[in-house]
Amino acid sequence: IIPEHLQTVCDRLTTMLTDDDAEAVEVLEANTDLLSVAFPKHYSLIEESIHTFDFDTALATLLAATGNSA
């Protein structure tokens, strides 16, 4: 079970990445500590993918980290 705030951030990022919304960079940066602690195995790839605007990879990695499927 994912804590509520983390779920809200993940839901927002999922929507933004699905919509190819570049503001995902800002959401990621505002929540770096939360996401890196919650998803230590996946965070670096999520971060790198968002910063290079590879939103498909970022979304797939985020969904894998949260246990959801694409």
Coordinates of N, CA, C and O in Angstrom, one line a residue:
I1 N 0.9 -1.2 0.0 CA 0.0 0.0 0.0 C 0.9 1.2 0.0 O 1.8 1.3 0.8
I2 N 0.6 2.2 -0.9 CA 1.3 3.4 -1.0 C 0.7 4.5 -0.2 O -0.5 4.7 -0.3
P3 N 1.5 5.2 0.6 CA 1.0 6.3 1.4 C 0.3 7.4 0.5 O 0.7 7.5 -0.7
E4 N -0.7 8.0 1.0 CA -1.6 8.9 0.2 C -0.8 10.0 -0.6 O -1.1 10.2 -1.7
H5 N 0.1 10.7 0.1 CA 0.9 11.8 -0.6 C 1.7 11.2 -1.8 O 1.7 11.7 -2.9
L6 N 2.3 10.1 -1.5 CA 3.1 9.4 -2.6 C 2.2 9.0 -3.7 O 2.5 9.2 -4.9
Q7 N 1.0 8.5 -3.4 CA 0.1 8.0 -4.4 C -0.4 9.2 -5.3 O -0.5 9.2 -6.5
T8 N -0.6 10.4 -4.6 CA -1.0 11.6 -5.3 C 0.0 12.0 -6.3 O -0.2 12.4 -7.5
V9 N 1.3 12.0 -5.8 CA 2.4 12.4 -6.7 C 2.5 11.5 -7.9 O 2.7 11.9 -9.0
C10 N 2.4 10.2 -7.6 CA 2.6 9.2 -8.7 C 1.4 9.3 -9.7 O 1.7 9.2 -10.9
D11 N 0.2 9.5 -9.2 CA -0.9 9.7 -10.1 C -0.7 10.9 -11.0 O -1.0 10.9 -12.2
R12 N -0.2 12.0 -10.4 CA 0.0 13.2 -11.1 C 1.1 13.0 -12.2 O 0.9 13.4 -13.3
L13 N 2.2 12.4 -11.8 CA 3.2 12.1 -12.8 C 2.7 11.2 -13.9 O 3.1 11.4 -15.0
T14 N 2.0 10.2 -13.5 CA 1.5 9.2 -14.5 C 0.6 10.0 -15.6 O 0.8 9.8 -16.8
T15 N -0.2 10.9 -15.1 CA -1.1 11.6 -16.0 C -0.2 12.5 -16.9 O -0.4 12.6 -18.1
M16 N 0.8 13.2 -16.3 CA 1.6 14.1 -17.0 C 2.5 13.4 -18.1 O 2.6 13.9 -19.2
L17 N 3.0 12.3 -17.7 CA 3.8 11.5 -18.6 C 3.0 10.9 -19.8 O 3.4 10.9 -20.9
T18 N 1.8 10.5 -19.5 CA 0.9 10.0 -20.5 C 0.5 11.1 -21.5 O 0.4 10.8 -22.7
D19 N 0.4 12.3 -21.0 CA 0.1 13.5 -21.8 C 1.3 14.2 -22.4 O 1.1 15.2 -23.1
D20 N 2.5 13.6 -22.2 CA 3.7 14.2 -22.7 C 3.8 15.7 -22.2 O 4.2 16.6 -22.9
D21 N 3.5 15.9 -20.9 CA 3.5 17.2 -20.3 C 4.9 17.5 -19.7 O 5.3 16.8 -18.8
A22 N 5.6 18.5 -20.3 CA 7.0 18.8 -19.8 C 7.0 19.2 -18.4 O 8.1 19.2 -17.8
E23 N 5.9 19.6 -17.8 CA 5.9 20.1 -16.4 C 6.2 18.9 -15.5 O 6.4 19.1 -14.3
A24 N 6.2 17.7 -16.0 CA 6.6 16.5 -15.2 C 8.0 16.7 -14.6 O 8.2 16.2 -13.5
V25 N 8.8 17.5 -15.3 CA 10.2 17.8 -14.7 C 10.0 18.5 -13.4 O 10.7 18.2 -12.4
E26 N 9.1 19.5 -13.3 CA 8.9 20.2 -12.1 C 8.4 19.4 -11.0 O 8.8 19.5 -9.8
V27 N 7.4 18.5 -11.3 CA 6.8 17.6 -10.3 C 7.9 16.7 -9.8 O 8.0 16.5 -8.6
L28 N 8.7 16.2 -10.7 CA 9.8 15.3 -10.2 C 10.7 16.0 -9.3 O 11.0 15.5 -8.2
E29 N 11.2 17.2 -9.7 CA 12.1 17.9 -8.9 C 11.5 18.3 -7.5 O 12.3 18.3 -6.5
A30 N 10.3 18.6 -7.5 CA 9.6 19.0 -6.2 C 9.5 17.8 -5.3 O 9.3 18.0 -4.1
N31 N 9.5 16.6 -5.8 CA 9.3 15.4 -5.0 C 10.4 14.4 -5.1 O 10.3 13.2 -4.8
T32 N 11.6 14.9 -5.4 CA 12.8 14.1 -5.5 C 13.1 13.2 -4.3 O 13.2 12.0 -4.4
D33 N 13.0 13.8 -3.1 CA 13.3 13.0 -1.9 C 12.3 11.9 -1.7 O 12.7 10.8 -1.4
L34 N 11.0 12.3 -1.8 CA 10.0 11.3 -1.6 C 10.1 10.1 -2.6 O 10.1 9.0 -2.2
L35 N 10.3 10.4 -3.9 CA 10.3 9.4 -4.9 C 11.6 8.6 -4.8 O 11.6 7.3 -5.0
S36 N 12.7 9.2 -4.5 CA 14.0 8.4 -4.4 C 14.0 7.5 -3.3 O 14.6 6.4 -3.4
V37 N 13.3 7.8 -2.2 CA 13.2 6.9 -1.0 C 12.2 5.8 -1.3 O 12.4 4.7 -0.9
A38 N 11.1 6.2 -1.9 CA 10.0 5.2 -2.2 C 10.4 4.2 -3.2 O 10.1 3.0 -3.1
F39 N 11.2 4.6 -4.2 CA 11.5 3.8 -5.3 C 13.1 3.8 -5.6 O 13.5 4.2 -6.7
P40 N 13.9 3.3 -4.6 CA 15.3 3.4 -4.8 C 15.8 2.6 -6.0 O 16.8 3.1 -6.6
K41 N 15.2 1.6 -6.4 CA 15.7 0.8 -7.6 C 15.3 1.4 -8.9 O 15.9 1.2 -9.9
H42 N 14.2 2.2 -8.9 CA 13.7 2.7 -10.1 C 13.9 4.2 -10.3 O 13.9 4.7 -11.5
Y43 N 14.2 4.9 -9.2 CA 14.3 6.4 -9.3 C 15.2 7.0 -10.3 O 14.9 7.9 -11.1
S44 N 16.5 6.4 -10.4 CA 17.5 7.0 -11.3 C 17.0 7.0 -12.7 O 17.2 7.9 -13.5
L45 N 16.4 5.9 -13.1 CA 15.9 5.7 -14.5 C 14.7 6.7 -14.7 O 14.6 7.3 -15.8
I46 N 13.8 6.8 -13.8 CA 12.7 7.7 -13.9 C 13.2 9.1 -14.1 O 12.8 9.9 -15.0
E47 N 14.1 9.5 -13.2 CA 14.7 10.9 -13.3 C 15.4 11.1 -14.6 O 15.1 12.1 -15.3
E48 N 16.3 10.2 -15.0 CA 17.0 10.4 -16.3 C 16.0 10.5 -17.5 O 16.2 11.3 -18.3
S49 N 15.0 9.6 -17.5 CA 14.0 9.6 -18.6 C 13.2 10.9 -18.6 O 13.0 11.4 -19.7
I50 N 12.8 11.4 -17.5 CA 12.0 12.6 -17.5 C 12.9 13.8 -18.0 O 12.5 14.6 -18.8
H51 N 14.2 13.8 -17.5 CA 15.0 14.9 -17.9 C 15.4 14.9 -19.3 O 15.8 16.0 -19.9
T52 N 15.4 13.7 -20.0 CA 15.7 13.7 -21.4 C 14.4 13.6 -22.2 O 14.4 13.3 -23.4
F53 N 13.2 13.8 -21.6 CA 11.9 13.9 -22.2 C 11.6 12.5 -22.9 O 10.8 12.5 -23.8
D54 N 12.1 11.5 -22.3 CA 11.7 10.1 -22.7 C 10.6 9.7 -21.8 O 10.7 8.8 -20.9
F55 N 9.4 10.2 -22.1 CA 8.3 10.0 -21.2 C 7.7 8.6 -21.2 O 7.2 8.1 -20.2
D56 N 7.9 7.9 -22.3 CA 7.4 6.5 -22.4 C 8.2 5.7 -21.4 O 7.6 4.9 -20.7
T57 N 9.5 5.8 -21.4 CA 10.3 5.0 -20.5 C 10.1 5.4 -19.1 O 10.0 4.6 -18.2
A58 N 10.0 6.7 -18.8 CA 9.7 7.2 -17.5 C 8.4 6.6 -17.0 O 8.3 6.2 -15.8
L59 N 7.3 6.6 -17.8 CA 6.0 6.1 -17.4 C 6.1 4.6 -17.1 O 5.6 4.2 -16.1
A60 N 6.7 3.9 -18.0 CA 6.8 2.4 -17.8 C 7.6 2.1 -16.5 O 7.2 1.2 -15.8
T61 N 8.6 2.9 -16.3 CA 9.4 2.6 -15.1 C 8.6 3.0 -13.8 O 8.6 2.3 -12.8
L62 N 7.9 4.1 -13.9 CA 7.1 4.5 -12.7 C 6.0 3.5 -12.5 O 5.7 3.1 -11.3
L63 N 5.3 3.0 -13.5 CA 4.3 2.0 -13.3 C 4.9 0.7 -12.7 O 4.3 0.1 -11.9
A64 N 6.1 0.3 -13.2 CA 6.7 -0.8 -12.6 C 7.0 -0.6 -11.2 O 6.8 -1.5 -10.3
A65 N 7.5 0.6 -10.8 CA 7.9 0.9 -9.4 C 6.7 0.8 -8.5 O 6.8 0.4 -7.4
T66 N 5.5 1.3 -9.0 CA 4.3 1.3 -8.2 C 3.5 0.1 -8.2 O 2.5 -0.1 -7.5
G67 N 3.9 -0.9 -9.1 CA 3.3 -2.2 -9.2 C 2.1 -2.1 -10.1 O 1.2 -3.1 -10.1
N68 N 1.9 -1.1 -10.9 CA 0.9 -1.0 -11.9 C 1.4 -1.4 -13.2 O 2.6 -1.4 -13.5
S69 N 0.5 -1.8 -14.1 CA 0.9 -2.2 -15.5 C 0.4 -1.1 -16.4 O -0.5 -0.4 -16.2
A70 N 1.1 -1.0 -17.5 CA 0.8 0.0 -18.5 C -0.5 -0.3 -19.2 O -1.0 -1.4 -19.3

